[in-house]
Amino acid sequence: MTKYALVTGGSRGLGRAVCLRLASEGIPVVINYQTNASAAEEVKTQIEAAGGMAELLPFNVGDEAQVEAALSTWQDTHPDDYIAYLVNNAGIRRDNLMFMMPTEDWHAVVQTSLDGFYYVTKRCLTKMMMRRHGGRIVNMTSLSGIKGMPGQANYSAAKAALIGATKALAQECAARSVTVNAVAPGFIETDMTKDLPVDELKKLVPMNRFGRPEEVAELVAFLVSDKAAYITGEVVSINGGLYT
Ligand code: NAP
């Protein structure tokens, strides 16, 4: 039996860094992405070049039928293995002031961050609980989900809901040695933040800089490790002191 990690949105940004970091621990990684096959392929190549194991598994986390089909096929081809480490990282931004926000942008953001978490986690949870070998779930939330950000009512709502789900699920799974935690980054240098006024925003950060994806990946690696076995239902902020 091999324990795999599944990282949603593993092709770019934080997810990419998490894939590389978990693979460096010797964990075989399933790299999920939605459309960017070349970026995902690059992550896989980089993992393999370093002696690790990686597989690609494209699907839209917000589409239950796609999640079900992809994960069923994966399980069929890995009958003795299971996803023991799940990082629900896929997410999008569609910022706008609420009174101008298209309904479609509300739903797209909630569907990716929150519905996506539900579809993927529900599918992986059964095996994680049944196997009695423990499991780790890490949900990528955000500072926006803790304090709320103007222009991000959709994103803040989805990320705050994810925190609630993290705390509830942690209590459901604790007796089976499955931990469920959330990581709440502030501003991190990725494609998601590249159109923001970085010089202005970094003045708001006590450390005067955006974080690096590798710094977030380090925290995720700790939370999935044996060392974090007694930590569950927590939201760990990583934001350079922006909000505590
Ligand atoms: P990013 O650079 O924009 O990358 C997003 C990743 O998610 C890509 O791999 C993308 O796949 C994937 N993705 C998007 N929609 C998907 C879907 N429906 N199904 C499957 N995969 C999907 O974003 P990031 O900055 O790394 O953010 C990663 C997570 O951290 C998000 O949940 C975000 O909300 C959260 N976060 C980020 C920051 C920050 O400052 N960057 C701060 C707080 C929280 P493709 O390559 O195929 O498009």
PDB file of C-alpha atoms and ligand atoms in Angstrom:
ATOM      1  CA  MET A   1       0.000   0.000   0.000  1.00  0.00           C
ATOM      2  CA  THR A   2       1.349   3.372  -0.991  1.00  0.00           C
ATOM      3  CA  LYS A   3       0.123   6.626   0.492  1.00  0.00           C
ATOM      4  CA  TYR A   4      -0.278   9.308  -2.159  1.00  0.00           C
ATOM      5  CA  ALA A   5      -0.725  13.051  -1.905  1.00  0.00           C
ATOM      6  CA  LEU A   6      -3.311  14.801  -4.066  1.00  0.00           C
ATOM      7  CA  VAL A   7      -2.749  18.517  -4.550  1.00  0.00           C
ATOM      8  CA  THR A   8      -5.567  20.344  -6.318  1.00  0.00           C
ATOM      9  CA  GLY A   9      -4.375  23.247  -8.439  1.00  0.00           C
ATOM     10  CA  GLY A  10      -0.903  21.759  -8.393  1.00  0.00           C
ATOM     11  CA  SER A  11       0.221  23.176 -11.723  1.00  0.00           C
ATOM     12  CA  ARG A  12       1.051  26.696 -10.587  1.00  0.00           C
ATOM     13  CA  GLY A  13       1.695  28.964  -7.616  1.00  0.00           C
ATOM     14  CA  LEU A  14       1.192  27.585  -4.121  1.00  0.00           C
ATOM     15  CA  GLY A  15       0.008  24.187  -5.350  1.00  0.00           C
ATOM     16  CA  ARG A  16       3.101  23.756  -7.495  1.00  0.00           C
ATOM     17  CA  ALA A  17       5.381  24.563  -4.534  1.00  0.00           C
ATOM     18  CA  VAL A  18       3.429  22.114  -2.345  1.00  0.00           C
ATOM     19  CA  CYS A  19       3.780  19.339  -4.949  1.00  0.00           C
ATOM     20  CA  LEU A  20       7.556  19.856  -5.137  1.00  0.00           C
ATOM     21  CA  ARG A  21       7.914  20.020  -1.368  1.00  0.00           C
ATOM     22  CA  LEU A  22       5.843  16.901  -0.621  1.00  0.00           C
ATOM     23  CA  ALA A  23       7.650  14.991  -3.359  1.00  0.00           C
ATOM     24  CA  SER A  24      10.944  15.947  -1.720  1.00  0.00           C
ATOM     25  CA  GLU A  25       9.716  14.005   1.347  1.00  0.00           C
ATOM     26  CA  GLY A  26       9.397  10.910  -0.826  1.00  0.00           C
ATOM     27  CA  ILE A  27       5.599  11.163  -1.102  1.00  0.00           C
ATOM     28  CA  PRO A  28       4.206  10.239  -4.538  1.00  0.00           C
ATOM     29  CA  VAL A  29       2.183  13.219  -5.714  1.00  0.00           C
ATOM     30  CA  VAL A  30      -0.948  13.387  -7.835  1.00  0.00           C
ATOM     31  CA  ILE A  31      -0.927  16.775  -9.518  1.00  0.00           C
ATOM     32  CA  ASN A  32      -4.389  18.085 -10.293  1.00  0.00           C
ATOM     33  CA  TYR A  33      -4.991  21.068 -12.574  1.00  0.00           C
ATOM     34  CA  GLN A  34      -7.800  22.372 -14.718  1.00  0.00           C
ATOM     35  CA  THR A  35      -6.465  23.550 -18.089  1.00  0.00           C
ATOM     36  CA  ASN A  36      -2.759  24.309 -17.934  1.00  0.00           C
ATOM     37  CA  ALA A  37      -1.322  20.952 -18.981  1.00  0.00           C
ATOM     38  CA  SER A  38       2.116  22.305 -19.873  1.00  0.00           C
ATOM     39  CA  ALA A  39       2.611  23.882 -16.438  1.00  0.00           C
ATOM     40  CA  ALA A  40       1.474  20.661 -14.742  1.00  0.00           C
ATOM     41  CA  GLU A  41       3.773  18.586 -16.946  1.00  0.00           C
ATOM     42  CA  GLU A  42       6.667  20.845 -15.935  1.00  0.00           C
ATOM     43  CA  VAL A  43       5.982  20.195 -12.243  1.00  0.00           C
ATOM     44  CA  LYS A  44       5.915  16.464 -12.896  1.00  0.00           C
ATOM     45  CA  THR A  45       9.180  16.619 -14.846  1.00  0.00           C
ATOM     46  CA  GLN A  46      10.839  18.599 -12.061  1.00  0.00           C
ATOM     47  CA  ILE A  47       9.714  16.078  -9.427  1.00  0.00           C
ATOM     48  CA  GLU A  48      10.938  13.132 -11.484  1.00  0.00           C
ATOM     49  CA  ALA A  49      14.261  14.825 -12.230  1.00  0.00           C
ATOM     50  CA  ALA A  50      14.793  15.046  -8.465  1.00  0.00           C
ATOM     51  CA  GLY A  51      14.039  11.323  -8.081  1.00  0.00           C
ATOM     52  CA  GLY A  52      10.408  11.677  -6.953  1.00  0.00           C
ATOM     53  CA  MET A  53       7.143  10.213  -8.221  1.00  0.00           C
ATOM     54  CA  ALA A  54       4.326  12.224  -9.765  1.00  0.00           C
ATOM     55  CA  GLU A  55       1.177  11.697 -11.810  1.00  0.00           C
ATOM     56  CA  LEU A  56      -1.127  14.152 -13.554  1.00  0.00           C
ATOM     57  CA  LEU A  57      -4.863  14.127 -12.883  1.00  0.00           C
ATOM     58  CA  PRO A  58      -6.720  16.957 -14.614  1.00  0.00           C
ATOM     59  CA  PHE A  59     -10.269  17.794 -13.553  1.00  0.00           C
ATOM     60  CA  ASN A  60     -12.356  20.776 -12.566  1.00  0.00           C
ATOM     61  CA  VAL A  61     -12.695  20.593  -8.774  1.00  0.00           C
ATOM     62  CA  GLY A  62     -15.992  22.445  -8.991  1.00  0.00           C
ATOM     63  CA  ASP A  63     -17.617  19.827 -11.218  1.00  0.00           C
ATOM     64  CA  GLU A  64     -18.778  16.856  -9.172  1.00  0.00           C
ATOM     65  CA  ALA A  65     -19.055  14.506 -12.160  1.00  0.00           C
ATOM     66  CA  GLN A  66     -15.482  15.276 -13.239  1.00  0.00           C
ATOM     67  CA  VAL A  67     -14.167  14.813  -9.706  1.00  0.00           C
ATOM     68  CA  GLU A  68     -15.963  11.509  -9.349  1.00  0.00           C
ATOM     69  CA  ALA A  69     -14.825  10.203 -12.744  1.00  0.00           C
ATOM     70  CA  ALA A  70     -11.176  11.198 -12.303  1.00  0.00           C
ATOM     71  CA  LEU A  71     -10.839   9.896  -8.753  1.00  0.00           C
ATOM     72  CA  SER A  72     -12.675   6.649  -9.496  1.00  0.00           C
ATOM     73  CA  THR A  73     -10.374   5.972 -12.433  1.00  0.00           C
ATOM     74  CA  TRP A  74      -7.362   6.787 -10.286  1.00  0.00           C
ATOM     75  CA  GLN A  75      -8.520   4.416  -7.535  1.00  0.00           C
ATOM     76  CA  ASP A  76      -9.232   1.636 -10.081  1.00  0.00           C
ATOM     77  CA  THR A  77      -5.677   1.875 -11.359  1.00  0.00           C
ATOM     78  CA  HIS A  78      -4.285   1.978  -7.799  1.00  0.00           C
ATOM     79  CA  PRO A  79      -6.381  -0.678  -6.026  1.00  0.00           C
ATOM     80  CA  ASP A  80      -3.971  -1.106  -3.103  1.00  0.00           C
ATOM     81  CA  ASP A  81      -3.134   2.550  -2.615  1.00  0.00           C
ATOM     82  CA  TYR A  82      -5.020   5.570  -1.359  1.00  0.00           C
ATOM     83  CA  ILE A  83      -4.852   9.328  -1.143  1.00  0.00           C
ATOM     84  CA  ALA A  84      -3.601   9.816   2.410  1.00  0.00           C
ATOM     85  CA  TYR A  85      -2.624  13.475   2.051  1.00  0.00           C
ATOM     86  CA  LEU A  86      -5.114  15.831   0.457  1.00  0.00           C
ATOM     87  CA  VAL A  87      -4.294  19.475  -0.151  1.00  0.00           C
ATOM     88  CA  ASN A  88      -7.381  21.404  -1.271  1.00  0.00           C
ATOM     89  CA  ASN A  89      -5.582  24.277  -2.899  1.00  0.00           C
ATOM     90  CA  ALA A  90      -7.368  25.073  -6.176  1.00  0.00           C
ATOM     91  CA  GLY A  91      -8.902  28.531  -6.078  1.00  0.00           C
ATOM     92  CA  ILE A  92      -9.700  31.561  -8.200  1.00  0.00           C
ATOM     93  CA  ARG A  93     -10.334  35.270  -7.660  1.00  0.00           C
ATOM     94  CA  ARG A  94     -13.070  37.275  -9.389  1.00  0.00           C
ATOM     95  CA  ASP A  95     -12.883  40.555  -7.491  1.00  0.00           C
ATOM     96  CA  ASN A  96     -15.522  43.232  -7.676  1.00  0.00           C
ATOM     97  CA  LEU A  97     -17.518  45.425  -5.354  1.00  0.00           C
ATOM     98  CA  MET A  98     -20.556  43.443  -4.333  1.00  0.00           C
ATOM     99  CA  PHE A  99     -23.083  45.805  -5.940  1.00  0.00           C
ATOM    100  CA  MET A 100     -21.362  45.353  -9.299  1.00  0.00           C
ATOM    101  CA  MET A 101     -20.520  41.660  -8.984  1.00  0.00           C
ATOM    102  CA  PRO A 102     -21.951  39.448 -11.734  1.00  0.00           C
ATOM    103  CA  THR A 103     -23.835  36.485 -10.268  1.00  0.00           C
ATOM    104  CA  GLU A 104     -21.628  34.225 -12.331  1.00  0.00           C
ATOM    105  CA  ASP A 105     -18.520  35.535 -10.525  1.00  0.00           C
ATOM    106  CA  TRP A 106     -20.093  34.877  -7.148  1.00  0.00           C
ATOM    107  CA  HIS A 107     -20.826  31.291  -8.092  1.00  0.00           C
ATOM    108  CA  ALA A 108     -17.524  30.611  -9.879  1.00  0.00           C
ATOM    109  CA  VAL A 109     -15.473  31.528  -6.817  1.00  0.00           C
ATOM    110  CA  VAL A 110     -17.666  29.628  -4.358  1.00  0.00           C
ATOM    111  CA  GLN A 111     -17.814  26.655  -6.705  1.00  0.00           C
ATOM    112  CA  THR A 112     -14.030  26.375  -6.980  1.00  0.00           C
ATOM    113  CA  SER A 113     -12.942  26.970  -3.385  1.00  0.00           C
ATOM    114  CA  LEU A 114     -15.880  25.626  -1.423  1.00  0.00           C
ATOM    115  CA  ASP A 115     -17.803  23.160  -3.604  1.00  0.00           C
ATOM    116  CA  GLY A 116     -14.447  21.900  -4.884  1.00  0.00           C
ATOM    117  CA  PHE A 117     -13.329  21.182  -1.334  1.00  0.00           C
ATOM    118  CA  TYR A 118     -16.576  19.279  -0.692  1.00  0.00           C
ATOM    119  CA  TYR A 119     -16.485  17.143  -3.855  1.00  0.00           C
ATOM    120  CA  VAL A 120     -12.823  16.170  -3.629  1.00  0.00           C
ATOM    121  CA  THR A 121     -12.691  15.668   0.128  1.00  0.00           C
ATOM    122  CA  LYS A 122     -15.864  13.611   0.255  1.00  0.00           C
ATOM    123  CA  ARG A 123     -14.494  11.340  -2.462  1.00  0.00           C
ATOM    124  CA  CYS A 124     -11.134  10.831  -0.696  1.00  0.00           C
ATOM    125  CA  LEU A 125     -12.421  10.647   2.853  1.00  0.00           C
ATOM    126  CA  THR A 126     -13.972   7.194   2.780  1.00  0.00           C
ATOM    127  CA  LYS A 127     -10.689   5.462   2.020  1.00  0.00           C
ATOM    128  CA  MET A 128      -8.777   7.732   4.369  1.00  0.00           C
ATOM    129  CA  MET A 129     -11.091   6.802   7.269  1.00  0.00           C
ATOM    130  CA  MET A 130     -11.418   3.110   6.338  1.00  0.00           C
ATOM    131  CA  ARG A 131      -7.750   2.371   6.013  1.00  0.00           C
ATOM    132  CA  ARG A 132      -7.050   3.275   9.621  1.00  0.00           C
ATOM    133  CA  HIS A 133      -3.602   4.422   8.640  1.00  0.00           C
ATOM    134  CA  GLY A 134      -4.473   8.031   9.195  1.00  0.00           C
ATOM    135  CA  GLY A 135      -4.734  10.872   6.795  1.00  0.00           C
ATOM    136  CA  ARG A 136      -4.098  14.564   6.409  1.00  0.00           C
ATOM    137  CA  ILE A 137      -6.305  17.211   4.872  1.00  0.00           C
ATOM    138  CA  VAL A 138      -5.015  20.738   4.416  1.00  0.00           C
ATOM    139  CA  ASN A 139      -7.358  23.404   3.078  1.00  0.00           C
ATOM    140  CA  MET A 140      -5.949  26.536   1.471  1.00  0.00           C
ATOM    141  CA  THR A 141      -8.037  29.357   2.852  1.00  0.00           C
ATOM    142  CA  SER A 142      -6.936  32.990   3.054  1.00  0.00           C
ATOM    143  CA  LEU A 143      -6.534  36.051   5.209  1.00  0.00           C
ATOM    144  CA  SER A 144      -9.637  37.223   3.296  1.00  0.00           C
ATOM    145  CA  GLY A 145     -11.608  34.412   4.892  1.00  0.00           C
ATOM    146  CA  ILE A 146     -10.559  35.539   8.375  1.00  0.00           C
ATOM    147  CA  LYS A 147     -10.907  39.310   8.189  1.00  0.00           C
ATOM    148  CA  GLY A 148     -12.919  39.831   4.981  1.00  0.00           C
ATOM    149  CA  MET A 149     -11.531  41.958   2.158  1.00  0.00           C
ATOM    150  CA  PRO A 150     -13.447  44.707   0.366  1.00  0.00           C
ATOM    151  CA  GLY A 151     -13.896  43.802  -3.288  1.00  0.00           C
ATOM    152  CA  GLN A 152     -13.786  40.130  -2.394  1.00  0.00           C
ATOM    153  CA  ALA A 153     -17.174  39.308  -0.855  1.00  0.00           C
ATOM    154  CA  ASN A 154     -17.346  36.134  -2.962  1.00  0.00           C
ATOM    155  CA  TYR A 155     -13.788  35.045  -2.183  1.00  0.00           C
ATOM    156  CA  SER A 156     -14.025  36.011   1.518  1.00  0.00           C
ATOM    157  CA  ALA A 157     -17.309  34.093   1.841  1.00  0.00           C
ATOM    158  CA  ALA A 158     -15.887  30.973   0.188  1.00  0.00           C
ATOM    159  CA  LYS A 159     -12.711  31.042   2.270  1.00  0.00           C
ATOM    160  CA  ALA A 160     -14.563  31.747   5.548  1.00  0.00           C
ATOM    161  CA  ALA A 161     -16.904  28.847   4.828  1.00  0.00           C
ATOM    162  CA  LEU A 162     -13.896  26.648   4.205  1.00  0.00           C
ATOM    163  CA  ILE A 163     -12.650  27.504   7.687  1.00  0.00           C
ATOM    164  CA  GLY A 164     -16.000  26.449   9.178  1.00  0.00           C
ATOM    165  CA  ALA A 165     -15.918  23.196   7.233  1.00  0.00           C
ATOM    166  CA  THR A 166     -12.326  22.562   8.365  1.00  0.00           C
ATOM    167  CA  LYS A 167     -13.303  22.876  12.025  1.00  0.00           C
ATOM    168  CA  ALA A 168     -16.395  20.682  11.671  1.00  0.00           C
ATOM    169  CA  LEU A 169     -14.686  17.965   9.649  1.00  0.00           C
ATOM    170  CA  ALA A 170     -11.704  17.905  12.011  1.00  0.00           C
ATOM    171  CA  GLN A 171     -14.028  16.795  14.807  1.00  0.00           C
ATOM    172  CA  GLU A 172     -15.695  14.187  12.611  1.00  0.00           C
ATOM    173  CA  CYS A 173     -12.383  12.580  11.636  1.00  0.00           C
ATOM    174  CA  ALA A 174     -10.212  12.942  14.719  1.00  0.00           C
ATOM    175  CA  ALA A 175     -10.884   9.475  16.119  1.00  0.00           C
ATOM    176  CA  ARG A 176      -9.643   7.933  12.842  1.00  0.00           C
ATOM    177  CA  SER A 177      -6.316   9.783  12.973  1.00  0.00           C
ATOM    178  CA  VAL A 178      -7.288  11.999  10.081  1.00  0.00           C
ATOM    179  CA  THR A 179      -6.372  15.623  10.759  1.00  0.00           C
ATOM    180  CA  VAL A 180      -7.995  18.556   8.994  1.00  0.00           C
ATOM    181  CA  ASN A 181      -6.360  21.962   9.085  1.00  0.00           C
ATOM    182  CA  ALA A 182      -6.452  25.190   7.127  1.00  0.00           C
ATOM    183  CA  VAL A 183      -3.616  27.412   5.992  1.00  0.00           C
ATOM    184  CA  ALA A 184      -4.411  31.108   5.611  1.00  0.00           C
ATOM    185  CA  PRO A 185      -1.839  32.974   3.519  1.00  0.00           C
ATOM    186  CA  GLY A 186      -1.711  36.750   3.190  1.00  0.00           C
ATOM    187  CA  PHE A 187      -0.131  38.086  -0.009  1.00  0.00           C
ATOM    188  CA  ILE A 188       2.031  35.479  -1.762  1.00  0.00           C
ATOM    189  CA  GLU A 189       3.876  35.953  -5.079  1.00  0.00           C
ATOM    190  CA  THR A 190       1.920  33.882  -7.613  1.00  0.00           C
ATOM    191  CA  ASP A 191      -0.063  34.392 -10.818  1.00  0.00           C
ATOM    192  CA  MET A 192      -3.089  35.140  -8.630  1.00  0.00           C
ATOM    193  CA  THR A 193      -1.470  38.274  -7.190  1.00  0.00           C
ATOM    194  CA  LYS A 194       0.628  39.421 -10.143  1.00  0.00           C
ATOM    195  CA  ASP A 195      -1.922  42.038 -11.277  1.00  0.00           C
ATOM    196  CA  LEU A 196      -2.085  43.639  -7.813  1.00  0.00           C
ATOM    197  CA  PRO A 197      -0.219  46.885  -6.966  1.00  0.00           C
ATOM    198  CA  VAL A 198       2.585  45.025  -5.199  1.00  0.00           C
ATOM    199  CA  ASP A 199       4.611  48.093  -4.144  1.00  0.00           C
ATOM    200  CA  GLU A 200       1.559  49.676  -2.519  1.00  0.00           C
ATOM    201  CA  LEU A 201       0.361  46.503  -0.847  1.00  0.00           C
ATOM    202  CA  LYS A 202       3.673  45.406   0.562  1.00  0.00           C
ATOM    203  CA  LYS A 203       3.786  48.626   2.603  1.00  0.00           C
ATOM    204  CA  LEU A 204       0.834  47.170   4.535  1.00  0.00           C
ATOM    205  CA  VAL A 205       2.795  44.059   5.435  1.00  0.00           C
ATOM    206  CA  PRO A 206       4.949  44.445   8.579  1.00  0.00           C
ATOM    207  CA  MET A 207       7.644  42.329   6.886  1.00  0.00           C
ATOM    208  CA  ASN A 208       7.444  44.670   3.901  1.00  0.00           C
ATOM    209  CA  ARG A 209       7.268  41.916   1.305  1.00  0.00           C
ATOM    210  CA  PHE A 210       4.977  39.341  -0.219  1.00  0.00           C
ATOM    211  CA  GLY A 211       5.514  35.745   0.860  1.00  0.00           C
ATOM    212  CA  ARG A 212       7.004  33.072  -1.375  1.00  0.00           C
ATOM    213  CA  PRO A 213       5.118  29.921  -2.401  1.00  0.00           C
ATOM    214  CA  GLU A 214       7.929  27.824  -0.898  1.00  0.00           C
ATOM    215  CA  GLU A 215       7.271  29.364   2.522  1.00  0.00           C
ATOM    216  CA  VAL A 216       3.640  28.245   2.375  1.00  0.00           C
ATOM    217  CA  ALA A 217       4.679  24.814   1.106  1.00  0.00           C
ATOM    218  CA  GLU A 218       6.925  24.385   4.150  1.00  0.00           C
ATOM    219  CA  LEU A 219       3.936  24.909   6.446  1.00  0.00           C
ATOM    220  CA  VAL A 220       1.818  22.442   4.477  1.00  0.00           C
ATOM    221  CA  ALA A 221       4.637  19.873   4.637  1.00  0.00           C
ATOM    222  CA  PHE A 222       4.697  20.239   8.415  1.00  0.00           C
ATOM    223  CA  LEU A 223       0.921  19.855   8.736  1.00  0.00           C
ATOM    224  CA  VAL A 224       0.935  16.615   6.719  1.00  0.00           C
ATOM    225  CA  SER A 225       3.899  15.194   8.625  1.00  0.00           C
ATOM    226  CA  ASP A 226       3.802  12.808  11.579  1.00  0.00           C
ATOM    227  CA  LYS A 227       5.067  15.673  13.736  1.00  0.00           C
ATOM    228  CA  ALA A 228       1.702  17.412  13.341  1.00  0.00           C
ATOM    229  CA  ALA A 229      -0.353  14.371  14.384  1.00  0.00           C
ATOM    230  CA  TYR A 230      -2.015  16.163  17.324  1.00  0.00           C
ATOM    231  CA  ILE A 231      -2.872  19.377  15.458  1.00  0.00           C
ATOM    232  CA  THR A 232      -6.374  19.424  13.999  1.00  0.00           C
ATOM    233  CA  GLY A 233      -9.141  21.931  13.336  1.00  0.00           C
ATOM    234  CA  GLU A 234      -6.623  24.775  13.271  1.00  0.00           C
ATOM    235  CA  VAL A 235      -6.240  27.726  10.930  1.00  0.00           C
ATOM    236  CA  VAL A 236      -2.587  28.659  10.585  1.00  0.00           C
ATOM    237  CA  SER A 237      -1.914  32.133   9.217  1.00  0.00           C
ATOM    238  CA  ILE A 238       1.160  32.849   7.113  1.00  0.00           C
ATOM    239  CA  ASN A 239       1.147  36.518   6.221  1.00  0.00           C
ATOM    240  CA  GLY A 240       4.296  38.370   7.318  1.00  0.00           C
ATOM    241  CA  GLY A 241       2.449  39.884  10.279  1.00  0.00           C
ATOM    242  CA  LEU A 242      -0.244  41.523   8.126  1.00  0.00           C
ATOM    243  CA  TYR A 243      -3.054  40.506  10.456  1.00  0.00           C
ATOM    244  CA  THR A 244      -2.893  38.485  13.622  1.00  0.00           C
TER     245      THR A 244
HETATM  246  P1  NAP B   1      -2.723  30.546  -8.999  1.00  0.00           P
HETATM  247  O1  NAP B   1      -1.295  30.881  -9.127  1.00  0.00           O
HETATM  248  O2  NAP B   1      -3.739  31.354  -9.762  1.00  0.00           O
HETATM  249  O3  NAP B   1      -2.933  28.974  -9.337  1.00  0.00           O
HETATM  250  C1  NAP B   1      -4.206  28.446  -9.259  1.00  0.00           C
HETATM  251  C2  NAP B   1      -4.136  26.949  -9.422  1.00  0.00           C
HETATM  252  O4  NAP B   1      -5.459  26.416  -9.234  1.00  0.00           O
HETATM  253  C3  NAP B   1      -3.696  26.509 -10.795  1.00  0.00           C
HETATM  254  O5  NAP B   1      -2.957  25.325 -10.652  1.00  0.00           O
HETATM  255  C4  NAP B   1      -5.016  26.229 -11.509  1.00  0.00           C
HETATM  256  O6  NAP B   1      -4.915  25.257 -12.553  1.00  0.00           O
HETATM  257  C5  NAP B   1      -5.822  25.668 -10.380  1.00  0.00           C
HETATM  258  N1  NAP B   1      -7.272  25.759 -10.569  1.00  0.00           N
HETATM  259  C6  NAP B   1      -8.034  26.882 -10.681  1.00  0.00           C
HETATM  260  N2  NAP B   1      -9.324  26.553 -10.828  1.00  0.00           N
HETATM  261  C7  NAP B   1      -9.373  25.183 -10.808  1.00  0.00           C
HETATM  262  C8  NAP B   1     -10.416  24.244 -10.909  1.00  0.00           C
HETATM  263  N3  NAP B   1     -11.696  24.630 -11.062  1.00  0.00           N
HETATM  264  N4  NAP B   1     -10.106  22.923 -10.860  1.00  0.00           N
HETATM  265  C9  NAP B   1      -8.817  22.509 -10.701  1.00  0.00           C
HETATM  266  N5  NAP B   1      -7.789  23.366 -10.592  1.00  0.00           N
HETATM  267  C10 NAP B   1      -8.064  24.693 -10.641  1.00  0.00           C
HETATM  268  O7  NAP B   1      -3.200  30.650  -7.475  1.00  0.00           O
HETATM  269  P2  NAP B   1      -2.326  30.629  -6.127  1.00  0.00           P
HETATM  270  O8  NAP B   1      -1.972  32.026  -5.776  1.00  0.00           O
HETATM  271  O9  NAP B   1      -1.283  29.598  -6.194  1.00  0.00           O
HETATM  272  O10 NAP B   1      -3.463  30.207  -5.099  1.00  0.00           O
HETATM  273  C11 NAP B   1      -3.593  28.868  -4.642  1.00  0.00           C
HETATM  274  C12 NAP B   1      -4.596  28.860  -3.501  1.00  0.00           C
HETATM  275  O11 NAP B   1      -4.129  29.700  -2.455  1.00  0.00           O
HETATM  276  C13 NAP B   1      -5.977  29.389  -3.876  1.00  0.00           C
HETATM  277  O12 NAP B   1      -6.966  28.649  -3.206  1.00  0.00           O
HETATM  278  C14 NAP B   1      -5.951  30.804  -3.367  1.00  0.00           C
HETATM  279  O13 NAP B   1      -7.236  31.273  -3.099  1.00  0.00           O
HETATM  280  C15 NAP B   1      -5.108  30.643  -2.120  1.00  0.00           C
HETATM  281  N6  NAP B   1      -4.458  31.875  -1.666  1.00  0.00           N
HETATM  282  C16 NAP B   1      -3.545  32.510  -2.442  1.00  0.00           C
HETATM  283  C17 NAP B   1      -2.955  33.672  -1.975  1.00  0.00           C
HETATM  284  C18 NAP B   1      -1.934  34.440  -2.750  1.00  0.00           C
HETATM  285  O14 NAP B   1      -1.545  35.540  -2.317  1.00  0.00           O
HETATM  286  N7  NAP B   1      -1.443  33.942  -3.879  1.00  0.00           N
HETATM  287  C19 NAP B   1      -3.310  34.183  -0.710  1.00  0.00           C
HETATM  288  C20 NAP B   1      -4.242  33.491   0.042  1.00  0.00           C
HETATM  289  C21 NAP B   1      -4.803  32.327  -0.438  1.00  0.00           C
HETATM  290  P3  NAP B   1      -4.527  25.669 -14.090  1.00  0.00           P
HETATM  291  O15 NAP B   1      -3.046  25.885 -14.084  1.00  0.00           O
HETATM  292  O16 NAP B   1      -4.953  24.496 -14.893  1.00  0.00           O
HETATM  293  O17 NAP B   1      -5.285  26.919 -14.403  1.00  0.00           O
END
